[in-house]
Short mmCIF file of C-alpha atoms in Angstrom, two decimals:
data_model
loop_
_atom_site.label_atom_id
_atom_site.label_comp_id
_atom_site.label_asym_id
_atom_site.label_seq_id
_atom_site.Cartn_x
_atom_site.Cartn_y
_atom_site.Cartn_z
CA UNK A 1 67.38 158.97 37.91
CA UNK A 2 70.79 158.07 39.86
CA UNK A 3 73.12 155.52 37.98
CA UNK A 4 73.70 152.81 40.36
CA UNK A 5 76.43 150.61 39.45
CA UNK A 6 75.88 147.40 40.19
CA UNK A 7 72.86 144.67 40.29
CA UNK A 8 72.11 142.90 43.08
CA UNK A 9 70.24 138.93 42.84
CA UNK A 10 67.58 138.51 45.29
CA UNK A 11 66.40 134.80 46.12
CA UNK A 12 63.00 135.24 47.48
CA UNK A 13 60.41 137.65 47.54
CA UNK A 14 61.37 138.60 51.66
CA UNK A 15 64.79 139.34 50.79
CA UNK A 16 63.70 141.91 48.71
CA UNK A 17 61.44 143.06 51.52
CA UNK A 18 63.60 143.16 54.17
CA UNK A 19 66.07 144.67 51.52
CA UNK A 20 64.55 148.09 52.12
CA UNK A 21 64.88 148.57 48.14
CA UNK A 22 61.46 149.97 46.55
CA UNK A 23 60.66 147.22 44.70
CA UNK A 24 57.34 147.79 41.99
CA UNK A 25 55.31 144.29 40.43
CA UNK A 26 56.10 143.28 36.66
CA UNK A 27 52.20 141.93 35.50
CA UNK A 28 51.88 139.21 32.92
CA UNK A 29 48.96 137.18 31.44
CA UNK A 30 49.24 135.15 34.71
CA UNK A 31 49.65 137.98 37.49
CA UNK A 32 52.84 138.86 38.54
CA UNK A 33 56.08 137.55 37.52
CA UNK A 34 59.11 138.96 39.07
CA UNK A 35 60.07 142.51 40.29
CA UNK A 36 62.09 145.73 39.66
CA UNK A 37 63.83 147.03 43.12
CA UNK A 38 65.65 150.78 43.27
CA UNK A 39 68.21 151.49 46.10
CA UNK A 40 66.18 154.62 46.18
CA UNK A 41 62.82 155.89 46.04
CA UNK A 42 62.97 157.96 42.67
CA UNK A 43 61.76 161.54 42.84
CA UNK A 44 57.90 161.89 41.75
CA UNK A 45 58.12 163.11 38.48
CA UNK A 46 60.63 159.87 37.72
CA UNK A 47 57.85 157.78 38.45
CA UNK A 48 56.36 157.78 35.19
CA UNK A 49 59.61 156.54 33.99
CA UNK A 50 59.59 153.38 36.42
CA UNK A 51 55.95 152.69 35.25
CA UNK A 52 57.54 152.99 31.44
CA UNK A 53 59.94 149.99 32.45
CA UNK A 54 57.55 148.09 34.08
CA UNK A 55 55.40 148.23 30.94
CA UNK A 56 58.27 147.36 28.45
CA UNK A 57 59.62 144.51 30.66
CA UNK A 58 56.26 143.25 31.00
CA UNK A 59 55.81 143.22 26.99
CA UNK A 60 59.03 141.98 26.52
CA UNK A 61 58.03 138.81 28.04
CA UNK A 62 54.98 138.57 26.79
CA UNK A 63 56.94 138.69 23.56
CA UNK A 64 59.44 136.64 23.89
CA UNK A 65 57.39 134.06 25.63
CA UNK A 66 54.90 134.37 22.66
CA UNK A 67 57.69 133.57 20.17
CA UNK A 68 59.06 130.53 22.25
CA UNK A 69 55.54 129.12 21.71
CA UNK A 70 55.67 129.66 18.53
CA UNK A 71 58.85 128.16 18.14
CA UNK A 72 57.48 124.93 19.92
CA UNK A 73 54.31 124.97 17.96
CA UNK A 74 56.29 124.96 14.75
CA UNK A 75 58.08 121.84 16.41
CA UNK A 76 55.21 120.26 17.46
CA UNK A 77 53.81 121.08 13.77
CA UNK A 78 57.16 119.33 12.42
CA UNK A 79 57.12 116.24 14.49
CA UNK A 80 53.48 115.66 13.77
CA UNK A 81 54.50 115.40 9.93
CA UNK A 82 57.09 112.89 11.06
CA UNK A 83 54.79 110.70 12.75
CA UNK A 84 52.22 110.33 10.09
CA UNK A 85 55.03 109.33 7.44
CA UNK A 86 56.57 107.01 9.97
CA UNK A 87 53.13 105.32 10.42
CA UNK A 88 54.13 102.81 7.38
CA UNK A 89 57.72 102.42 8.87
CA UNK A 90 57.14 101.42 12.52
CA UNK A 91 55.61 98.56 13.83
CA UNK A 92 54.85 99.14 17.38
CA UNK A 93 54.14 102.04 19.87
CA UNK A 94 57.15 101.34 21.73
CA UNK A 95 58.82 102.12 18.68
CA UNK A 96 57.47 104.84 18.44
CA UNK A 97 58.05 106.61 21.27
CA UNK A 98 62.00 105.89 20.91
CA UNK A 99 61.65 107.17 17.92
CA UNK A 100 59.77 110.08 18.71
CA UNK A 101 60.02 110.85 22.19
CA UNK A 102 63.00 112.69 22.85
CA UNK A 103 61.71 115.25 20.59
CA UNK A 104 58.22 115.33 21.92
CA UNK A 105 59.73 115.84 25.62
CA UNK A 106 61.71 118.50 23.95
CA UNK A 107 59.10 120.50 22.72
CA UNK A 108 56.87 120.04 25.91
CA UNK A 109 59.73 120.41 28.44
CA UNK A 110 58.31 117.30 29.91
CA UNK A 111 60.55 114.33 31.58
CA UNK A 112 58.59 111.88 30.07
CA UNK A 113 55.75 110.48 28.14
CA UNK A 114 53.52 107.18 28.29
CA UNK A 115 51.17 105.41 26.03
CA UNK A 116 48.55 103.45 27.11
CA UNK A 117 46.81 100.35 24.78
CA UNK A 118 44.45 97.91 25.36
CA UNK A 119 45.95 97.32 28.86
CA UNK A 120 49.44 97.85 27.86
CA UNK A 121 52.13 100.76 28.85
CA UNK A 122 54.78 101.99 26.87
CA UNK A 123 56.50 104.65 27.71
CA UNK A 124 59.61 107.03 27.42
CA UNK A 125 61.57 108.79 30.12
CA UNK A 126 61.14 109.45 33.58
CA UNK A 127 57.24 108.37 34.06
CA UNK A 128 55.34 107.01 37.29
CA UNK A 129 55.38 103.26 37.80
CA UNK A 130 53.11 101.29 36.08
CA UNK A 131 50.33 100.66 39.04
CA UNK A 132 49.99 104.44 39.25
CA UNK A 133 49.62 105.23 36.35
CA UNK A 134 46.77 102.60 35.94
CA UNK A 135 45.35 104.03 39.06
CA UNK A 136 45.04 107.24 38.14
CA UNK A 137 43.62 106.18 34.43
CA UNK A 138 40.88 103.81 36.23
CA UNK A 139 39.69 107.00 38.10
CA UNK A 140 39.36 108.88 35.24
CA UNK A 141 37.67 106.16 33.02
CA UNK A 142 35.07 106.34 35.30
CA UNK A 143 34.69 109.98 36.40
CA UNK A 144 35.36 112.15 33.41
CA UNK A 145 34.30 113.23 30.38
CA UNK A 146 37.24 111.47 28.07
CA UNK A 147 37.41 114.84 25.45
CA UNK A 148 39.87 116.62 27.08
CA UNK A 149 42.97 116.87 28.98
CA UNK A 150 42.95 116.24 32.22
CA UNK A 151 45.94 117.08 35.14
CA UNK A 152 46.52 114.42 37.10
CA UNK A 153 47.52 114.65 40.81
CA UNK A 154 48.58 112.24 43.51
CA UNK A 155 51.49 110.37 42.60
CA UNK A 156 51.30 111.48 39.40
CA UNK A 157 50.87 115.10 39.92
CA UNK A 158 52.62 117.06 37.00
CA UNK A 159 51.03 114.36 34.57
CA UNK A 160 48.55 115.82 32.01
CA UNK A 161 46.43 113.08 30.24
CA UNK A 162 44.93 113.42 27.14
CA UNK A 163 42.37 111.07 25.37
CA UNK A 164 43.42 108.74 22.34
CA UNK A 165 40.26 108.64 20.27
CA UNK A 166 39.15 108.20 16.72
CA UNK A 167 35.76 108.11 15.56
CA UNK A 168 34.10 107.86 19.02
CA UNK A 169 36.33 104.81 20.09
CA UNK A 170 38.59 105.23 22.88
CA UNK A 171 41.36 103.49 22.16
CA UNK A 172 43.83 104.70 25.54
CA UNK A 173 45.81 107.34 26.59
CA UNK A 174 48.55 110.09 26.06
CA UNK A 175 50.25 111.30 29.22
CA UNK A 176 53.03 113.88 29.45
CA UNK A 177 55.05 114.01 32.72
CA UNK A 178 56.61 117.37 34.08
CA UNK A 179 58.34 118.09 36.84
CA UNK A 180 57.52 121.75 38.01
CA UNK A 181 54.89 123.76 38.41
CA UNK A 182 54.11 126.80 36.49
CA UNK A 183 52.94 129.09 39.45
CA UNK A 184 53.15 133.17 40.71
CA UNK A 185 55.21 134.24 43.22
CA UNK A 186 51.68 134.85 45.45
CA UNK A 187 49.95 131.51 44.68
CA UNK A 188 51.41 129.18 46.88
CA UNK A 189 48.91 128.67 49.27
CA UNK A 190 48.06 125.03 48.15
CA UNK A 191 49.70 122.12 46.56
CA UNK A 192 46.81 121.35 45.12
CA UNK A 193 46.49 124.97 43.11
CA UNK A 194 49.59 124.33 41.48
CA UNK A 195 48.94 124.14 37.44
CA UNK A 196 52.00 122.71 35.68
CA UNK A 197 50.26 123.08 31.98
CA UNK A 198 49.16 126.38 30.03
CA UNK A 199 46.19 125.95 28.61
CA UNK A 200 47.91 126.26 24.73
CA UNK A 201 50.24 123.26 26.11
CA UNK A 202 46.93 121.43 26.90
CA UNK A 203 45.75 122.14 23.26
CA UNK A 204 49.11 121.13 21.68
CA UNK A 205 48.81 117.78 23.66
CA UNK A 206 45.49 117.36 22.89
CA UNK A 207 46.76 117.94 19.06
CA UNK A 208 49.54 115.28 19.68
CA UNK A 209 46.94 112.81 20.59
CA UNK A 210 44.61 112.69 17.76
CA UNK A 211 47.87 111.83 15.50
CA UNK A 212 48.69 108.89 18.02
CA UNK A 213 44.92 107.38 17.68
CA UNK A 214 45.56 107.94 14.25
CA UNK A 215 48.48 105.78 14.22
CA UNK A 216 47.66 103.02 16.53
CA UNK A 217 44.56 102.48 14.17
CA UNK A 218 46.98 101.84 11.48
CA UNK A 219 48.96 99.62 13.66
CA UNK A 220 46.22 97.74 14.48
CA UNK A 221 44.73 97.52 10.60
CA UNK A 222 48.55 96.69 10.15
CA UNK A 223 48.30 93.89 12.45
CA UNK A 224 45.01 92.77 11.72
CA UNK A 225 46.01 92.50 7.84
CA UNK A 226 49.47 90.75 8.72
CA UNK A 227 47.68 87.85 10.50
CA UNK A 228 44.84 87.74 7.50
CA UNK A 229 47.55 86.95 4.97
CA UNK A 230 49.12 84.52 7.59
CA UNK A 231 45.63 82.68 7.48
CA UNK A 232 44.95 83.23 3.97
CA UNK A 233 48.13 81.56 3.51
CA UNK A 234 47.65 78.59 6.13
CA UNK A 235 44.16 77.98 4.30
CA UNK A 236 46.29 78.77 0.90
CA UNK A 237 48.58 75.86 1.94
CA UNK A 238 45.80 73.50 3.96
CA UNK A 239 43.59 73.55 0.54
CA UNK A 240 47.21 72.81 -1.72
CA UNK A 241 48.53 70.07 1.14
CA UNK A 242 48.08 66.60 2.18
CA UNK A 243 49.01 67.47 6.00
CA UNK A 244 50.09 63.61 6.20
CA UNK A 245 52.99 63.75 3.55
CA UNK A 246 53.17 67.82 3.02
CA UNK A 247 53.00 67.04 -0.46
CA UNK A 248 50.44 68.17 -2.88
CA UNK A 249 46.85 66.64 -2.03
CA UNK A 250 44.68 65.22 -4.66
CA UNK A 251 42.15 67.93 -5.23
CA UNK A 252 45.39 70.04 -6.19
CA UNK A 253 47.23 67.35 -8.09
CA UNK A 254 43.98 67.04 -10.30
CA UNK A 255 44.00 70.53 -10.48
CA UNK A 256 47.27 70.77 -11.89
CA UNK A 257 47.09 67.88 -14.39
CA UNK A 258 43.60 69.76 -16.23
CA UNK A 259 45.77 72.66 -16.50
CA UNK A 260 48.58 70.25 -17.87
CA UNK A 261 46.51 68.74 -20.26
CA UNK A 262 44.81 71.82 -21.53
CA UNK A 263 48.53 73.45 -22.92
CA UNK A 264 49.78 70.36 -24.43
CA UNK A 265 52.56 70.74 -21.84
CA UNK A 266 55.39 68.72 -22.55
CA UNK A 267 55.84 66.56 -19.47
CA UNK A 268 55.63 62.82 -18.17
CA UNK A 269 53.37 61.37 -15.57
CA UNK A 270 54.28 58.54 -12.68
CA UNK A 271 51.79 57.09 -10.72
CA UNK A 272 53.28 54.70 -8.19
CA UNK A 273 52.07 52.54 -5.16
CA UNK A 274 54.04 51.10 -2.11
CA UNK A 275 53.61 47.61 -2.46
CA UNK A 276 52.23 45.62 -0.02
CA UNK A 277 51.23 48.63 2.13
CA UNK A 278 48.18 46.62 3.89
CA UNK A 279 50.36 44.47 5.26
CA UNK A 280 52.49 47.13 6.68
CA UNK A 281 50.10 48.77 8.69
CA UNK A 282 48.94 44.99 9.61
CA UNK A 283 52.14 44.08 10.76
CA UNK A 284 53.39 47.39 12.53
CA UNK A 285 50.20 49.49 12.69
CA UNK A 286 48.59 52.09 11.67
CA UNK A 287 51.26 54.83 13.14
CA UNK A 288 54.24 52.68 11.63
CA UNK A 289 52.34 53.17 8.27
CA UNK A 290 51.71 56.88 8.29
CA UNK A 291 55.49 57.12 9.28
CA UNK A 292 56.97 55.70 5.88
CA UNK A 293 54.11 57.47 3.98
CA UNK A 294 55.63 60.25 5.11
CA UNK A 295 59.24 58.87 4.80
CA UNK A 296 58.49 57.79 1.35
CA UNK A 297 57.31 61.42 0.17
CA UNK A 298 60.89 62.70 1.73
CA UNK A 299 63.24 60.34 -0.24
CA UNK A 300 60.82 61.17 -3.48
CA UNK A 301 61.03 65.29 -2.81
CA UNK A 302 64.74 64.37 -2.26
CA UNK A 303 65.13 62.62 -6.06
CA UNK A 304 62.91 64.41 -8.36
CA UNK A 305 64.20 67.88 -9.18
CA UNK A 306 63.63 71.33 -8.35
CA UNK A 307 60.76 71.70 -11.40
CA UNK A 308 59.08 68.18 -10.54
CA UNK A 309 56.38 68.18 -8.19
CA UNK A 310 54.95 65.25 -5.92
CA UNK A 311 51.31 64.91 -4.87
CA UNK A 312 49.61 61.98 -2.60
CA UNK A 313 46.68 60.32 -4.82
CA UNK A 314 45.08 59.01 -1.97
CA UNK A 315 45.94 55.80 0.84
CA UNK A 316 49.44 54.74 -0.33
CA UNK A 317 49.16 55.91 -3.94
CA UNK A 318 51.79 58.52 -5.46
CA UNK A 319 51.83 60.36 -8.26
CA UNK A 320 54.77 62.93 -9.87
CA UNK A 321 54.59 65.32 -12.68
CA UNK A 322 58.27 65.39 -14.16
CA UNK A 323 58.10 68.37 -16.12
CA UNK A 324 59.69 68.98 -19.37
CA UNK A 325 60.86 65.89 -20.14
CA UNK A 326 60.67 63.14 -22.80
CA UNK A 327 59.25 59.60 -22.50
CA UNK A 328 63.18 58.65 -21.77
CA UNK A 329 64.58 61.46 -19.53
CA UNK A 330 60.90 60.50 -17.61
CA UNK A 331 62.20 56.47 -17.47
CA UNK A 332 65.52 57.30 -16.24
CA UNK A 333 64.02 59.90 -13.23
CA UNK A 334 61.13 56.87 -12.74
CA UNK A 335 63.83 54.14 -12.00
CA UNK A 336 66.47 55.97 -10.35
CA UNK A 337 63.06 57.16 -7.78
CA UNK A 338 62.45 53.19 -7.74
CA UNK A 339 66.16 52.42 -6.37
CA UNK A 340 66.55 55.03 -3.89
CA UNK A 341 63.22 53.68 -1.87
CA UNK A 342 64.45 50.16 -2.63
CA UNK A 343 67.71 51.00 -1.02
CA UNK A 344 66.55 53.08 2.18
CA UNK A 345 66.50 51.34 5.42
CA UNK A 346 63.54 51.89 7.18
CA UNK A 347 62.31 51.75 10.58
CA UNK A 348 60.94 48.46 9.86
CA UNK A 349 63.10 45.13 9.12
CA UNK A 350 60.44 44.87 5.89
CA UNK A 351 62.02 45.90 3.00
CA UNK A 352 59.76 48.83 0.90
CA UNK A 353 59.40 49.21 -2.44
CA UNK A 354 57.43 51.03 -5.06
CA UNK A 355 55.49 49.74 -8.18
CA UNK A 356 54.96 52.48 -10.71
CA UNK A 357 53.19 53.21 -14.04
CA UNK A 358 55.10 56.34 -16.24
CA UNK A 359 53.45 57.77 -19.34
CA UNK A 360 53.69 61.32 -20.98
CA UNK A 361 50.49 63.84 -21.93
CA UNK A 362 49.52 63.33 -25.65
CA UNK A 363 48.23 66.29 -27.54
CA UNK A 364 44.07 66.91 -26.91
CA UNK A 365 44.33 64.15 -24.27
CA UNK A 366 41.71 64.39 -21.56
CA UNK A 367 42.56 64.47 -17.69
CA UNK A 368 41.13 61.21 -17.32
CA UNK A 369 42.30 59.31 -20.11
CA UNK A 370 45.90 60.17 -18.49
CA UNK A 371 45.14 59.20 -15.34
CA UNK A 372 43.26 55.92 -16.60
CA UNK A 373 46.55 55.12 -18.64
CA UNK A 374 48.94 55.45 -16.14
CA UNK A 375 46.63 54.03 -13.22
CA UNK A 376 46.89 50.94 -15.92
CA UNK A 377 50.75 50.93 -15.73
CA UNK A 378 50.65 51.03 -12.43
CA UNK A 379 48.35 47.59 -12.13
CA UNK A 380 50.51 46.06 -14.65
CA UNK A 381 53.64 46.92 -12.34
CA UNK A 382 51.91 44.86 -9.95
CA UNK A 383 51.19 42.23 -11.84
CA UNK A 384 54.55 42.17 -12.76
CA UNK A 385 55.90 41.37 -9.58
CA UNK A 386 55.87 44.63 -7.91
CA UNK A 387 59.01 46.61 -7.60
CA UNK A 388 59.37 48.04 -10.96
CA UNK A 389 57.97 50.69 -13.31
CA UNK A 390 56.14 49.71 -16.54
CA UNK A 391 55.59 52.28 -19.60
CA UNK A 392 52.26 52.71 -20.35
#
């Protein structure tokens, strides 16, 4: 054959008819894909050497187009490993995909990719807007079969959609944007026969999207775990708190006090009263009264220390455990908690003041005979003229 020496780029298929070069097809898996033109019809017996070409060209790119899938499967493959370890890690979907989708568009040479969840989008790239991407979902939810990908059209031709589901729940929707068509030379008859996915890329989606139902179940067991231990914790606190004072309640407080008794701990007890409470809520009402109830348990959380622990009794009735201590480390705590309510101004011109009993656990003592001593402190307190603490 004559050596020609130079190559000449043709940008359609007329210019290379009107070219008057011979020009022969190159076949692929999807008809023809480009051509080879001569200057010069070859002699006859040179034409077996022009079919040779055509055949190695041909294999060539199935070849090399073979190995680029590969290449993208093995990515694919790699990213997939990613997402389940990142499952723990991330917290959302839209973290997800800024995590993740630069790398998926990557490997599907898409411009974008969208996630859609119980009525939410997320999404990453150059995607539709919102309402037609909704649109286009609504018609499929109600036309198709939901087990395979589906190309969309309309404004969101070049989309391909594939199902999110896991064990015969449909939780949403994977959908992959691109923006040009993968058609022959020949085929251009229609719009609407343009396919911009290869039936592998439709599988590898369709791979992509089992992982992602996978992991928006564990987001949503996440979730759905995160607010259980927020409400086993609210009922937690509601069955340790009185929600008046936000101190300990009684049930707790009791609770506490067995387990106090049955060590032989080495702690004292104060059970105190605000004096003259009835008159209080008399006076001011009922409001005015839950206000210094709740005032009083402030100033008393403000004087005990870190290791003491306040809990309401019931109506105006107080008690602390002051742990650790001995009858007179207990006495000096008990009267320096007297002052400091003695000296607050509150929101009433009333002065406020406590009466208290103090005593400390004695070895093999029951719960109740505590709490019968030190309720008897208490009374004597009163007795006493109020505004003091009495060892009992």
């Amino acid at each position: 054959m004559t050596s020609h020496g130079q190559l000449l780029t043709f940008r359609s298929q007329d210019e290379l008819r009107t070219s008057h070069y011979h020009h022969y097809e190159l076949k692929g898996e999807h008809d023809v894909w480009g051509y080879i033109g001569l200057p010069t019809a070859p002699p006859e017996d040179a034409l077996q050497w022009v079919t040779v070409l055509i055949d190695i060209a041909a294999q060539r790119l199935h070849l090399l187009k073979a190995k680029h899938m590969a290449e993208r499967q093995l990515g694919l493959k790699a990213r997939r490993r990613l997402l389940s370890r990142d499952i723990k890690r991330l917290t959302s979907l839209a973290d997800f995909l800024q995590r993740h989708g630069h790398g998926w568009c990557d490997i599907f040479q898409a411009s974008g990719i969208a996630l859609t969840h119980k009525g939410e989008l997320y999404y990453f790239g150059e995607c539709p807007d919102r309402q037609q991407i909704f649109q286009q979902l609504g018609y499929l939810d109600t036309t198709t079969d939901q087990d395979s990908t589906i190309e969309l059209d309309g404004d969101c031709q070049g989309g391909l959609a594939a199902p999110l589901n896991l064990a015969s729940n449909h939780l949403g929707w994977l959908l992959i944007f691109r923006q040009h068509a993968m058609v022959t030379p020949g085929d251009v008859t229609s719009i609407a026969q343009l396919t911009f996915w290869l039936p592998i890329e439709a599988s590898m989606v369709l791979e992509l999207a089992d992982d992602l139902a996978v992991a928006i179940t564990a987001l949503d067991v996440v979730h759905v775990n995160r607010q259980l231990r927020k409400t086993n914790q609210r009922l937690e606190s509601l069955a340790h708190t009185d929600l008046l004072t936000r101190c300990w309640n009684r049930y707790y407080t009791e609770f506490v006090i067995e387990e106090l008794c049955a060590s032989n701990a080495t702690c004292a007890v104060l059970m105190f009263d605000i004096d003259d409470f009835k008159r209080i809520n008399d006076t001011y009402g009922h409001p005015t009264g839950d206000d210094i109830l709740r005032e009083i348990a402030r100033l008393a959380t403000q004087t005990l220390r870190s290791n003491d622990h306040l809990g309401r009794w019931g109506g105006e009735e107080f008690i602390v455990i002051i742990a650790d201590v001995t009858l007179n480390e207990g006495i000096c705590i008990a009267k320096r908690l007297r002052r400091h309510i003695e000296q607050h101004s509150f929101a009433i011109p009333d002065s406020v003041t406590i009466s208290a009993g103090l005593t400390t656990i004695r070895t093999d003592e029951s719960p109740r005979q505590l709490l019968e001593r030190v309720d008897k402190g208490m009374y004597l307190a009163k007795t006493a003229g109020k505004n003091q603490v009495m060892i009992c």
